[in-house]
PDB file of C-alpha atoms and ligand atoms in Angstrom:
ATOM      1  CA  UNK A   1       5.107  23.079  -6.610  1.00 62.00           C
ATOM      2  CA  UNK A   2       2.755  21.055  -4.437  1.00 87.00           C
ATOM      3  CA  UNK A   3       4.141  19.208  -1.430  1.00 97.00           C
ATOM      4  CA  UNK A   4       5.138  15.551  -1.583  1.00 98.00           C
ATOM      5  CA  UNK A   5       3.155  12.979   0.375  1.00 98.00           C
ATOM      6  CA  UNK A   6       5.040  10.080   1.931  1.00 98.00           C
ATOM      7  CA  UNK A   7       2.990   6.923   2.492  1.00 98.00           C
ATOM      8  CA  UNK A   8       4.511   4.196   4.650  1.00 98.00           C
ATOM      9  CA  UNK A   9       3.215   0.613   4.277  1.00 98.00           C
ATOM     10  CA  UNK A  10       4.093  -0.959   7.613  1.00 98.00           C
ATOM     11  CA  UNK A  11       3.786  -4.742   7.324  1.00 98.00           C
ATOM     12  CA  UNK A  12       1.730  -5.946   4.338  1.00 97.00           C
ATOM     13  CA  UNK A  13       0.696  -9.531   3.761  1.00 95.00           C
ATOM     14  CA  UNK A  14       3.510 -10.832   1.645  1.00 95.00           C
ATOM     15  CA  UNK A  15       6.752 -10.711   3.600  1.00 97.00           C
ATOM     16  CA  UNK A  16       7.037 -13.223   6.448  1.00 97.00           C
ATOM     17  CA  UNK A  17       8.796 -13.155   9.845  1.00 98.00           C
ATOM     18  CA  UNK A  18      11.714 -15.293   8.605  1.00 98.00           C
ATOM     19  CA  UNK A  19      12.589 -12.708   5.964  1.00 98.00           C
ATOM     20  CA  UNK A  20      13.408  -9.882   8.373  1.00 98.00           C
ATOM     21  CA  UNK A  21      13.712  -9.353  12.122  1.00 97.00           C
ATOM     22  CA  UNK A  22      12.488  -5.808  11.536  1.00 98.00           C
ATOM     23  CA  UNK A  23       9.121  -6.753   9.978  1.00 98.00           C
ATOM     24  CA  UNK A  24       6.483  -5.833  12.580  1.00 98.00           C
ATOM     25  CA  UNK A  25       3.959  -8.627  13.069  1.00 98.00           C
ATOM     26  CA  UNK A  26       2.726  -8.235  16.668  1.00 98.00           C
ATOM     27  CA  UNK A  27       0.098  -5.562  17.389  1.00 98.00           C
ATOM     28  CA  UNK A  28       2.525  -3.604  19.581  1.00 98.00           C
ATOM     29  CA  UNK A  29       5.280  -3.667  16.977  1.00 98.00           C
ATOM     30  CA  UNK A  30       2.859  -2.643  14.201  1.00 98.00           C
ATOM     31  CA  UNK A  31       1.651   0.288  16.336  1.00 98.00           C
ATOM     32  CA  UNK A  32       5.181   1.305  17.458  1.00 98.00           C
ATOM     33  CA  UNK A  33       6.547   1.236  13.924  1.00 98.00           C
ATOM     34  CA  UNK A  34       3.531   3.061  12.475  1.00 98.00           C
ATOM     35  CA  UNK A  35       3.868   5.828  15.072  1.00 98.00           C
ATOM     36  CA  UNK A  36       7.626   6.113  14.448  1.00 98.00           C
ATOM     37  CA  UNK A  37       7.034   6.238  10.676  1.00 98.00           C
ATOM     38  CA  UNK A  38       4.520   9.064  11.130  1.00 98.00           C
ATOM     39  CA  UNK A  39       6.972  10.932  13.363  1.00 98.00           C
ATOM     40  CA  UNK A  40       9.628  10.521  10.657  1.00 98.00           C
ATOM     41  CA  UNK A  41       7.409  12.217   8.055  1.00 98.00           C
ATOM     42  CA  UNK A  42       4.872   9.731   6.697  1.00 98.00           C
ATOM     43  CA  UNK A  43       1.521  11.489   6.241  1.00 98.00           C
ATOM     44  CA  UNK A  44      -0.298   8.269   5.322  1.00 98.00           C
ATOM     45  CA  UNK A  45       0.058   4.926   7.084  1.00 98.00           C
ATOM     46  CA  UNK A  46      -1.040   1.933   4.968  1.00 98.00           C
ATOM     47  CA  UNK A  47      -1.976  -0.979   7.195  1.00 98.00           C
ATOM     48  CA  UNK A  48      -2.603  -4.713   7.071  1.00 97.00           C
ATOM     49  CA  UNK A  49      -3.173  -6.853  10.165  1.00 97.00           C
ATOM     50  CA  UNK A  50      -1.339  -9.947  11.334  1.00 98.00           C
ATOM     51  CA  UNK A  51      -2.409 -12.790  13.559  1.00 97.00           C
ATOM     52  CA  UNK A  52      -1.063 -11.707  16.966  1.00 97.00           C
ATOM     53  CA  UNK A  53       0.393 -15.123  17.828  1.00 96.00           C
ATOM     54  CA  UNK A  54       1.753 -16.403  14.519  1.00 97.00           C
ATOM     55  CA  UNK A  55       2.358 -13.240  12.480  1.00 97.00           C
ATOM     56  CA  UNK A  56       0.328 -14.729   9.612  1.00 97.00           C
ATOM     57  CA  UNK A  57      -1.541 -12.196   7.438  1.00 96.00           C
ATOM     58  CA  UNK A  58      -5.022 -11.532   8.814  1.00 96.00           C
ATOM     59  CA  UNK A  59      -8.069  -9.552   7.723  1.00 96.00           C
ATOM     60  CA  UNK A  60      -9.911 -10.001  11.025  1.00 96.00           C
ATOM     61  CA  UNK A  61     -11.215  -6.614  12.277  1.00 97.00           C
ATOM     62  CA  UNK A  62     -10.439  -7.768  15.833  1.00 98.00           C
ATOM     63  CA  UNK A  63      -6.763  -7.995  14.882  1.00 98.00           C
ATOM     64  CA  UNK A  64      -6.823  -4.459  13.416  1.00 98.00           C
ATOM     65  CA  UNK A  65      -8.470  -3.298  16.635  1.00 98.00           C
ATOM     66  CA  UNK A  66      -5.350  -4.353  18.557  1.00 98.00           C
ATOM     67  CA  UNK A  67      -3.273  -1.558  17.001  1.00 98.00           C
ATOM     68  CA  UNK A  68      -5.483   0.994  15.193  1.00 98.00           C
ATOM     69  CA  UNK A  69      -6.651   2.921  18.301  1.00 98.00           C
ATOM     70  CA  UNK A  70      -3.050   3.374  19.493  1.00 98.00           C
ATOM     71  CA  UNK A  71      -1.958   4.736  16.121  1.00 98.00           C
ATOM     72  CA  UNK A  72      -4.972   7.030  15.918  1.00 98.00           C
ATOM     73  CA  UNK A  73      -4.340   8.343  19.426  1.00 98.00           C
ATOM     74  CA  UNK A  74      -0.598   8.907  19.023  1.00 98.00           C
ATOM     75  CA  UNK A  75      -0.510  10.484  15.535  1.00 98.00           C
ATOM     76  CA  UNK A  76      -2.618  12.593  13.198  1.00 98.00           C
ATOM     77  CA  UNK A  77      -1.465  10.527  10.220  1.00 98.00           C
ATOM     78  CA  UNK A  78      -4.045   9.435   7.671  1.00 98.00           C
ATOM     79  CA  UNK A  79      -4.959   5.801   8.297  1.00 98.00           C
ATOM     80  CA  UNK A  80      -5.248   3.717   5.145  1.00 98.00           C
ATOM     81  CA  UNK A  81      -6.607   0.176   5.579  1.00 98.00           C
ATOM     82  CA  UNK A  82      -5.732  -2.371   2.914  1.00 97.00           C
ATOM     83  CA  UNK A  83      -8.512  -4.092   1.005  1.00 96.00           C
ATOM     84  CA  UNK A  84      -5.789  -6.193  -0.643  1.00 92.00           C
ATOM     85  CA  UNK A  85      -5.763  -8.377   2.475  1.00 82.00           C
ATOM     86  CA  UNK A  86      -3.641 -11.170   1.228  1.00 77.00           C
ATOM     87  CA  UNK A  87      -3.406 -12.288  -2.375  1.00 73.00           C
ATOM     88  CA  UNK A  88      -5.220 -15.608  -1.812  1.00 74.00           C
ATOM     89  CA  UNK A  89      -8.530 -14.109  -0.608  1.00 80.00           C
ATOM     90  CA  UNK A  90     -11.618 -12.750  -2.355  1.00 84.00           C
ATOM     91  CA  UNK A  91     -12.451  -9.062  -2.080  1.00 87.00           C
ATOM     92  CA  UNK A  92     -15.567  -9.791   0.002  1.00 88.00           C
ATOM     93  CA  UNK A  93     -13.319 -11.487   2.585  1.00 90.00           C
ATOM     94  CA  UNK A  94     -10.913  -8.542   2.527  1.00 92.00           C
ATOM     95  CA  UNK A  95     -13.168  -5.563   3.361  1.00 95.00           C
ATOM     96  CA  UNK A  96     -14.775  -6.132   6.807  1.00 96.00           C
ATOM     97  CA  UNK A  97     -12.045  -4.172   8.631  1.00 97.00           C
ATOM     98  CA  UNK A  98     -12.540  -1.176   6.326  1.00 98.00           C
ATOM     99  CA  UNK A  99     -16.314  -1.424   6.843  1.00 97.00           C
ATOM    100  CA  UNK A 100     -15.897  -1.483  10.602  1.00 98.00           C
ATOM    101  CA  UNK A 101     -13.308   1.307  11.006  1.00 98.00           C
ATOM    102  CA  UNK A 102     -14.384   3.518   8.080  1.00 98.00           C
ATOM    103  CA  UNK A 103     -10.886   4.999   7.578  1.00 98.00           C
ATOM    104  CA  UNK A 104     -10.029   8.050   5.510  1.00 98.00           C
ATOM    105  CA  UNK A 105      -8.365   5.831   2.896  1.00 98.00           C
ATOM    106  CA  UNK A 106      -8.293   2.222   1.678  1.00 98.00           C
ATOM    107  CA  UNK A 107      -6.288   0.508  -1.014  1.00 98.00           C
ATOM    108  CA  UNK A 108      -8.195  -0.797  -4.022  1.00 98.00           C
ATOM    109  CA  UNK A 109      -6.459  -3.155  -6.432  1.00 97.00           C
ATOM    110  CA  UNK A 110      -7.351  -2.393 -10.032  1.00 98.00           C
ATOM    111  CA  UNK A 111      -6.966  -5.765 -11.734  1.00 97.00           C
ATOM    112  CA  UNK A 112      -6.567  -9.508 -11.345  1.00 96.00           C
ATOM    113  CA  UNK A 113      -3.045 -10.824 -11.703  1.00 96.00           C
ATOM    114  CA  UNK A 114      -0.429 -13.478 -10.899  1.00 95.00           C
ATOM    115  CA  UNK A 115       0.820 -11.595  -7.803  1.00 94.00           C
ATOM    116  CA  UNK A 116       3.597 -13.773  -6.418  1.00 95.00           C
ATOM    117  CA  UNK A 117       6.860 -13.947  -4.529  1.00 95.00           C
ATOM    118  CA  UNK A 118       7.159 -17.752  -4.645  1.00 96.00           C
ATOM    119  CA  UNK A 119      10.773 -17.723  -5.957  1.00 96.00           C
ATOM    120  CA  UNK A 120      11.847 -16.289  -2.583  1.00 95.00           C
ATOM    121  CA  UNK A 121      10.924 -19.570  -0.872  1.00 96.00           C
ATOM    122  CA  UNK A 122      14.054 -21.266  -2.224  1.00 96.00           C
ATOM    123  CA  UNK A 123      16.285 -18.806  -0.347  1.00 95.00           C
ATOM    124  CA  UNK A 124      15.364 -20.217   3.086  1.00 96.00           C
ATOM    125  CA  UNK A 125      16.156 -23.632   4.623  1.00 95.00           C
ATOM    126  CA  UNK A 126      14.382 -23.021   7.898  1.00 97.00           C
ATOM    127  CA  UNK A 127      11.335 -20.969   8.735  1.00 98.00           C
ATOM    128  CA  UNK A 128      10.308 -19.321  11.998  1.00 97.00           C
ATOM    129  CA  UNK A 129       6.611 -20.173  11.648  1.00 97.00           C
ATOM    130  CA  UNK A 130       4.865 -23.271  10.254  1.00 96.00           C
ATOM    131  CA  UNK A 131       2.628 -21.315   7.862  1.00 97.00           C
ATOM    132  CA  UNK A 132       5.325 -19.352   6.053  1.00 97.00           C
ATOM    133  CA  UNK A 133       6.792 -21.735   3.465  1.00 97.00           C
ATOM    134  CA  UNK A 134       3.424 -23.137   2.317  1.00 97.00           C
ATOM    135  CA  UNK A 135       1.976 -19.640   2.089  1.00 95.00           C
ATOM    136  CA  UNK A 136       4.813 -18.308  -0.056  1.00 96.00           C
ATOM    137  CA  UNK A 137       4.935 -21.394  -2.309  1.00 97.00           C
ATOM    138  CA  UNK A 138       1.142 -21.399  -2.795  1.00 95.00           C
ATOM    139  CA  UNK A 139       1.315 -18.034  -4.556  1.00 94.00           C
ATOM    140  CA  UNK A 140       2.780 -19.750  -7.641  1.00 96.00           C
ATOM    141  CA  UNK A 141      -0.666 -21.190  -8.419  1.00 95.00           C
ATOM    142  CA  UNK A 142      -2.740 -18.288  -7.209  1.00 91.00           C
ATOM    143  CA  UNK A 143      -4.666 -15.514  -8.922  1.00 93.00           C
ATOM    144  CA  UNK A 144      -4.984 -12.242  -6.993  1.00 93.00           C
ATOM    145  CA  UNK A 145      -8.617 -11.679  -7.904  1.00 94.00           C
ATOM    146  CA  UNK A 146      -9.876  -8.139  -8.475  1.00 95.00           C
ATOM    147  CA  UNK A 147     -12.587  -8.321 -11.138  1.00 96.00           C
ATOM    148  CA  UNK A 148     -14.666  -5.378 -12.349  1.00 97.00           C
ATOM    149  CA  UNK A 149     -17.535  -6.689 -10.214  1.00 96.00           C
ATOM    150  CA  UNK A 150     -15.209  -6.811  -7.175  1.00 95.00           C
ATOM    151  CA  UNK A 151     -14.037  -3.247  -7.808  1.00 97.00           C
ATOM    152  CA  UNK A 152     -17.604  -1.983  -8.255  1.00 97.00           C
ATOM    153  CA  UNK A 153     -18.679  -3.714  -5.050  1.00 96.00           C
ATOM    154  CA  UNK A 154     -15.881  -2.051  -3.033  1.00 96.00           C
ATOM    155  CA  UNK A 155     -16.540   1.327  -4.671  1.00 97.00           C
ATOM    156  CA  UNK A 156     -20.258   1.138  -3.869  1.00 96.00           C
ATOM    157  CA  UNK A 157     -19.713  -0.108  -0.336  1.00 96.00           C
ATOM    158  CA  UNK A 158     -16.763   1.974   0.885  1.00 97.00           C
ATOM    159  CA  UNK A 159     -16.572   4.860  -1.567  1.00 96.00           C
ATOM    160  CA  UNK A 160     -19.962   6.385  -0.847  1.00 94.00           C
ATOM    161  CA  UNK A 161     -22.114   7.215   2.217  1.00 94.00           C
ATOM    162  CA  UNK A 162     -21.613   6.562   5.048  1.00 96.00           C
ATOM    163  CA  UNK A 163     -17.926   5.649   4.568  1.00 97.00           C
ATOM    164  CA  UNK A 164     -16.761   8.041   1.834  1.00 97.00           C
ATOM    165  CA  UNK A 165     -13.331   6.450   1.781  1.00 98.00           C
ATOM    166  CA  UNK A 166     -10.738   7.765  -0.712  1.00 98.00           C
ATOM    167  CA  UNK A 167      -9.000   4.938  -2.532  1.00 98.00           C
ATOM    168  CA  UNK A 168      -5.330   4.339  -3.141  1.00 98.00           C
ATOM    169  CA  UNK A 169      -5.796   2.736  -6.576  1.00 98.00           C
ATOM    170  CA  UNK A 170      -3.089   0.079  -6.803  1.00 98.00           C
ATOM    171  CA  UNK A 171      -2.104  -0.258 -10.470  1.00 98.00           C
ATOM    172  CA  UNK A 172       0.461  -2.985 -11.137  1.00 98.00           C
ATOM    173  CA  UNK A 173       0.559  -2.569 -14.904  1.00 98.00           C
ATOM    174  CA  UNK A 174      -0.528  -0.213 -17.666  1.00 98.00           C
ATOM    175  CA  UNK A 175      -3.769  -2.149 -18.276  1.00 98.00           C
ATOM    176  CA  UNK A 176      -4.838  -1.416 -14.700  1.00 98.00           C
ATOM    177  CA  UNK A 177      -4.865   2.289 -15.571  1.00 98.00           C
ATOM    178  CA  UNK A 178      -7.338   1.531 -18.342  1.00 98.00           C
ATOM    179  CA  UNK A 179      -9.436  -0.491 -15.879  1.00 98.00           C
ATOM    180  CA  UNK A 180      -9.428   2.536 -13.592  1.00 98.00           C
ATOM    181  CA  UNK A 181     -10.422   4.842 -16.444  1.00 98.00           C
ATOM    182  CA  UNK A 182     -13.345   2.543 -17.277  1.00 98.00           C
ATOM    183  CA  UNK A 183     -14.487   2.565 -13.628  1.00 98.00           C
ATOM    184  CA  UNK A 184     -14.097   6.339 -13.398  1.00 97.00           C
ATOM    185  CA  UNK A 185     -16.221   6.772 -16.535  1.00 97.00           C
ATOM    186  CA  UNK A 186     -18.847   4.516 -14.944  1.00 97.00           C
ATOM    187  CA  UNK A 187     -18.981   6.990 -12.048  1.00 96.00           C
ATOM    188  CA  UNK A 188     -17.539   4.700  -9.349  1.00 96.00           C
ATOM    189  CA  UNK A 189     -15.013   7.268  -8.066  1.00 96.00           C
ATOM    190  CA  UNK A 190     -14.765  11.010  -7.495  1.00 89.00           C
ATOM    191  CA  UNK A 191     -11.827  13.145  -8.635  1.00 89.00           C
ATOM    192  CA  UNK A 192      -9.146  13.689  -7.645  1.00 92.00           C
ATOM    193  CA  UNK A 193      -8.370   9.979  -7.748  1.00 98.00           C
ATOM    194  CA  UNK A 194      -5.139   8.783  -6.134  1.00 98.00           C
ATOM    195  CA  UNK A 195      -3.205   6.349  -8.327  1.00 98.00           C
ATOM    196  CA  UNK A 196      -0.424   4.195  -6.896  1.00 98.00           C
ATOM    197  CA  UNK A 197       1.933   2.819  -9.550  1.00 98.00           C
ATOM    198  CA  UNK A 198       3.075  -0.499  -8.064  1.00 98.00           C
ATOM    199  CA  UNK A 199       6.225  -1.608  -9.834  1.00 98.00           C
ATOM    200  CA  UNK A 200       8.474  -4.602  -9.381  1.00 98.00           C
ATOM    201  CA  UNK A 201       5.956  -7.242  -8.266  1.00 97.00           C
ATOM    202  CA  UNK A 202       6.288 -10.566 -10.098  1.00 97.00           C
ATOM    203  CA  UNK A 203       3.096 -10.631 -12.186  1.00 97.00           C
ATOM    204  CA  UNK A 204       3.157  -6.881 -12.804  1.00 98.00           C
ATOM    205  CA  UNK A 205       5.327  -4.296 -14.539  1.00 98.00           C
ATOM    206  CA  UNK A 206       9.007  -4.200 -13.559  1.00 98.00           C
ATOM    207  CA  UNK A 207      10.536  -1.372 -11.529  1.00 98.00           C
ATOM    208  CA  UNK A 208      12.364   0.495 -14.287  1.00 98.00           C
ATOM    209  CA  UNK A 209      12.444   4.231 -14.925  1.00 97.00           C
ATOM    210  CA  UNK A 210      11.235   3.788 -18.529  1.00 98.00           C
ATOM    211  CA  UNK A 211       8.169   1.990 -17.222  1.00 98.00           C
ATOM    212  CA  UNK A 212       7.497   4.706 -14.651  1.00 98.00           C
ATOM    213  CA  UNK A 213       7.572   7.294 -17.420  1.00 98.00           C
ATOM    214  CA  UNK A 214       5.186   5.266 -19.543  1.00 98.00           C
ATOM    215  CA  UNK A 215       2.777   4.790 -16.608  1.00 98.00           C
ATOM    216  CA  UNK A 216       2.832   8.528 -15.909  1.00 98.00           C
ATOM    217  CA  UNK A 217       2.350   9.413 -19.589  1.00 98.00           C
ATOM    218  CA  UNK A 218      -0.580   7.002 -19.854  1.00 98.00           C
ATOM    219  CA  UNK A 219      -2.183   8.313 -16.648  1.00 98.00           C
ATOM    220  CA  UNK A 220      -1.797  11.912 -17.881  1.00 98.00           C
ATOM    221  CA  UNK A 221      -3.560  10.930 -21.104  1.00 98.00           C
ATOM    222  CA  UNK A 222      -6.388   9.115 -19.295  1.00 98.00           C
ATOM    223  CA  UNK A 223      -6.945  11.326 -16.254  1.00 98.00           C
ATOM    224  CA  UNK A 224      -5.632  14.796 -17.204  1.00 97.00           C
ATOM    225  CA  UNK A 225      -5.322  16.885 -14.062  1.00 94.00           C
ATOM    226  CA  UNK A 226      -8.022  14.946 -12.204  1.00 94.00           C
ATOM    227  CA  UNK A 227      -5.540  12.707 -10.451  1.00 97.00           C
ATOM    228  CA  UNK A 228      -2.709  12.568  -7.949  1.00 98.00           C
ATOM    229  CA  UNK A 229      -0.148   9.811  -8.169  1.00 98.00           C
ATOM    230  CA  UNK A 230       2.498   8.010  -6.193  1.00 98.00           C
ATOM    231  CA  UNK A 231       4.896   5.186  -6.938  1.00 98.00           C
ATOM    232  CA  UNK A 232       6.195   2.045  -5.255  1.00 98.00           C
ATOM    233  CA  UNK A 233       9.345   0.258  -6.311  1.00 98.00           C
ATOM    234  CA  UNK A 234       8.994  -3.152  -4.704  1.00 97.00           C
ATOM    235  CA  UNK A 235      12.181  -4.752  -3.408  1.00 95.00           C
ATOM    236  CA  UNK A 236      15.617  -3.361  -4.188  1.00 93.00           C
ATOM    237  CA  UNK A 237      14.309  -0.531  -6.408  1.00 95.00           C
ATOM    238  CA  UNK A 238      12.286   1.131  -3.641  1.00 98.00           C
ATOM    239  CA  UNK A 239      14.348   4.292  -3.091  1.00 98.00           C
ATOM    240  CA  UNK A 240      15.293   4.741  -6.745  1.00 97.00           C
ATOM    241  CA  UNK A 241      11.677   4.634  -7.919  1.00 98.00           C
ATOM    242  CA  UNK A 242      10.526   6.889  -5.049  1.00 98.00           C
ATOM    243  CA  UNK A 243      13.249   9.470  -5.730  1.00 98.00           C
ATOM    244  CA  UNK A 244      12.477   9.472  -9.459  1.00 98.00           C
ATOM    245  CA  UNK A 245       8.710   9.685  -8.882  1.00 98.00           C
ATOM    246  CA  UNK A 246       9.208  12.739  -6.678  1.00 98.00           C
ATOM    247  CA  UNK A 247      11.338  14.415  -9.348  1.00 97.00           C
ATOM    248  CA  UNK A 248       8.519  13.748 -11.829  1.00 98.00           C
ATOM    249  CA  UNK A 249       5.981  15.474  -9.549  1.00 97.00           C
ATOM    250  CA  UNK A 250       4.572  12.370  -7.872  1.00 98.00           C
ATOM    251  CA  UNK A 251       4.161  11.268  -4.291  1.00 98.00           C
ATOM    252  CA  UNK A 252       6.076   8.334  -2.804  1.00 98.00           C
ATOM    253  CA  UNK A 253       5.456   5.138  -0.869  1.00 98.00           C
ATOM    254  CA  UNK A 254       8.033   3.255   1.198  1.00 98.00           C
ATOM    255  CA  UNK A 255       7.731   0.707   4.016  1.00 98.00           C
ATOM    256  CA  UNK A 256       8.610  -2.862   4.877  1.00 98.00           C
ATOM    257  CA  UNK A 257       5.478  -4.138   3.102  1.00 98.00           C
ATOM    258  CA  UNK A 258       7.148  -3.259  -0.189  1.00 98.00           C
ATOM    259  CA  UNK A 259      10.865  -3.678   0.540  1.00 98.00           C
ATOM    260  CA  UNK A 260      12.871  -5.101   3.428  1.00 98.00           C
ATOM    261  CA  UNK A 261      15.981  -3.124   2.420  1.00 98.00           C
ATOM    262  CA  UNK A 262      17.500   0.273   3.182  1.00 98.00           C
ATOM    263  CA  UNK A 263      20.385  -0.029   0.691  1.00 95.00           C
ATOM    264  CA  UNK A 264      21.790  -2.645  -1.660  1.00 91.00           C
ATOM    265  CA  UNK A 265      22.216  -5.865   0.332  1.00 92.00           C
ATOM    266  CA  UNK A 266      21.410  -4.144   3.629  1.00 96.00           C
ATOM    267  CA  UNK A 267      18.185  -4.899   5.482  1.00 97.00           C
ATOM    268  CA  UNK A 268      16.252  -1.955   6.939  1.00 98.00           C
ATOM    269  CA  UNK A 269      16.041  -1.782  10.722  1.00 98.00           C
ATOM    270  CA  UNK A 270      12.541  -0.337  10.690  1.00 98.00           C
ATOM    271  CA  UNK A 271       9.865   1.403   8.638  1.00 98.00           C
ATOM    272  CA  UNK A 272      10.948   4.721  10.133  1.00 98.00           C
ATOM    273  CA  UNK A 273      14.460   4.227   8.775  1.00 98.00           C
ATOM    274  CA  UNK A 274      13.037   4.020   5.235  1.00 98.00           C
ATOM    275  CA  UNK A 275      10.824   7.075   5.832  1.00 98.00           C
ATOM    276  CA  UNK A 276      13.813   9.035   7.183  1.00 98.00           C
ATOM    277  CA  UNK A 277      15.866   8.113   4.136  1.00 98.00           C
ATOM    278  CA  UNK A 278      13.246   9.119   1.565  1.00 98.00           C
ATOM    279  CA  UNK A 279      12.474  12.291   3.550  1.00 98.00           C
ATOM    280  CA  UNK A 280      16.153  13.222   3.374  1.00 98.00           C
ATOM    281  CA  UNK A 281      16.264  12.507  -0.372  1.00 98.00           C
ATOM    282  CA  UNK A 282      13.135  14.628  -0.926  1.00 98.00           C
ATOM    283  CA  UNK A 283      14.606  17.558   0.997  1.00 97.00           C
ATOM    284  CA  UNK A 284      17.873  17.307  -0.955  1.00 97.00           C
ATOM    285  CA  UNK A 285      15.826  17.372  -4.174  1.00 97.00           C
ATOM    286  CA  UNK A 286      14.157  20.589  -2.992  1.00 97.00           C
ATOM    287  CA  UNK A 287      10.752  19.102  -2.181  1.00 97.00           C
ATOM    288  CA  UNK A 288       8.649  19.965   0.816  1.00 98.00           C
ATOM    289  CA  UNK A 289       7.049  17.061   2.652  1.00 98.00           C
ATOM    290  CA  UNK A 290       3.291  17.169   3.181  1.00 98.00           C
ATOM    291  CA  UNK A 291       1.913  17.024   6.706  1.00 98.00           C
ATOM    292  CA  UNK A 292      -1.129  14.778   7.260  1.00 98.00           C
ATOM    293  CA  UNK A 293      -3.449  17.797   6.995  1.00 98.00           C
ATOM    294  CA  UNK A 294      -1.771  18.909   3.783  1.00 98.00           C
ATOM    295  CA  UNK A 295      -2.161  15.370   2.423  1.00 98.00           C
ATOM    296  CA  UNK A 296      -5.873  15.535   3.349  1.00 98.00           C
ATOM    297  CA  UNK A 297      -6.248  18.717   1.299  1.00 97.00           C
ATOM    298  CA  UNK A 298      -4.260  17.450  -1.694  1.00 97.00           C
ATOM    299  CA  UNK A 299      -6.258  14.212  -1.870  1.00 97.00           C
ATOM    300  CA  UNK A 300      -9.649  15.590  -0.809  1.00 96.00           C
ATOM    301  CA  UNK A 301     -10.078  13.294   2.200  1.00 98.00           C
ATOM    302  CA  UNK A 302     -13.139  13.302   4.448  1.00 97.00           C
ATOM    303  CA  UNK A 303     -11.153  14.116   7.633  1.00 97.00           C
ATOM    304  CA  UNK A 304      -9.877  12.275  10.691  1.00 97.00           C
ATOM    305  CA  UNK A 305     -13.000  13.193  12.674  1.00 97.00           C
ATOM    306  CA  UNK A 306     -15.080  10.969  10.400  1.00 97.00           C
ATOM    307  CA  UNK A 307     -13.391   7.629  11.036  1.00 97.00           C
ATOM    308  CA  UNK A 308     -14.668   4.932  13.391  1.00 97.00           C
ATOM    309  CA  UNK A 309     -11.420   4.103  15.154  1.00 96.00           C
TER     310      UNK A 309
HETATM  311  N1  LIG B 401       1.807  -5.016  -1.240  1.00 85.46           N
HETATM  312  C1  LIG B 401       1.691  -4.085  -2.322  1.00 85.46           C
HETATM  313  C2  LIG B 401       2.564  -4.437  -3.425  1.00 85.46           C
HETATM  314  C3  LIG B 401      -3.031  -3.735  -0.927  1.00 85.46           C
HETATM  315  O1  LIG B 401      -2.733  -3.622   0.248  1.00 85.46           O
HETATM  316  O2  LIG B 401      -4.183  -3.558  -1.329  1.00 85.46           O
HETATM  317  C4  LIG B 401       0.292  -3.954  -2.777  1.00 85.46           C
HETATM  318  C5  LIG B 401      -0.730  -3.535  -1.772  1.00 85.46           C
HETATM  319  C6  LIG B 401      -2.035  -4.146  -1.942  1.00 85.46           C
HETATM  320  O3  LIG B 401      -0.477  -2.728  -0.920  1.00 85.46           O
HETATM  321 ZN1  LIG B 402      -0.868  -3.302   1.176  1.00 85.46          ZN
END
């Protein structure tokens, strides 16, 4: 049985500072939590940037530069830079950091959708930062745009020379797997592809075990043995989906980007706490956890010596 890769998504672009004290939004906190997550067993660190003063989601390469070198120096974890940026931007606006730092991995979102967490806005009366409430509420009317032309553009730009980035293909619904199959048949990507089943986002498929099984069955049919996969249960279902995915032979993703919780009704204290918990579950299940170098082999990555960080 192949080893299980833990990805940790440190901060994302969706949760806001009011929602959790633990969410890292300053460059130092993002770096500290990423390093601690790697030490706890995460082989891949999925990263977004934040504005250093306000904590607002940012795609500015200068903001990534405030924490990437520290993470690279302190760990041998695979650095994965989001091209999801935040859901209100175009893909062209979301890729300059990946172009500049040429990481081993980047996310690539495989379809346009109504990605939203606007119902959460009604849970808060006061907000720490001015931008938060408007940002969350604006998602109700937003389309997270990832057209075929957008996907082709990212594949051509980042997936080939000189970058040769491996993509974490974010699939939020079954149709996104068919989009990925179309793109694969067009020759945009090289096997093995790495598919991330993202479950539990409003606008996408819900985080239920039946759905995970259907996603896996569909991916098996479309990609045969030319793919590796991982699953995210956004929100309260994070650990349940990760534990089930591992039992089904998949890899797992945790992190405060996807869920602010460690248990029902209990907020996580850090990203590392979530990594420690899933690592413990994996060991109890009899799985071995992949080191960063083992993850590089499993996914066919270009190597840490070929990044520009
Ligand atoms: N926040 C996740 C649900 C990306 O960075 O490209 C999706 C994500 C998108 O990670
Ligand atoms: Zn992300």
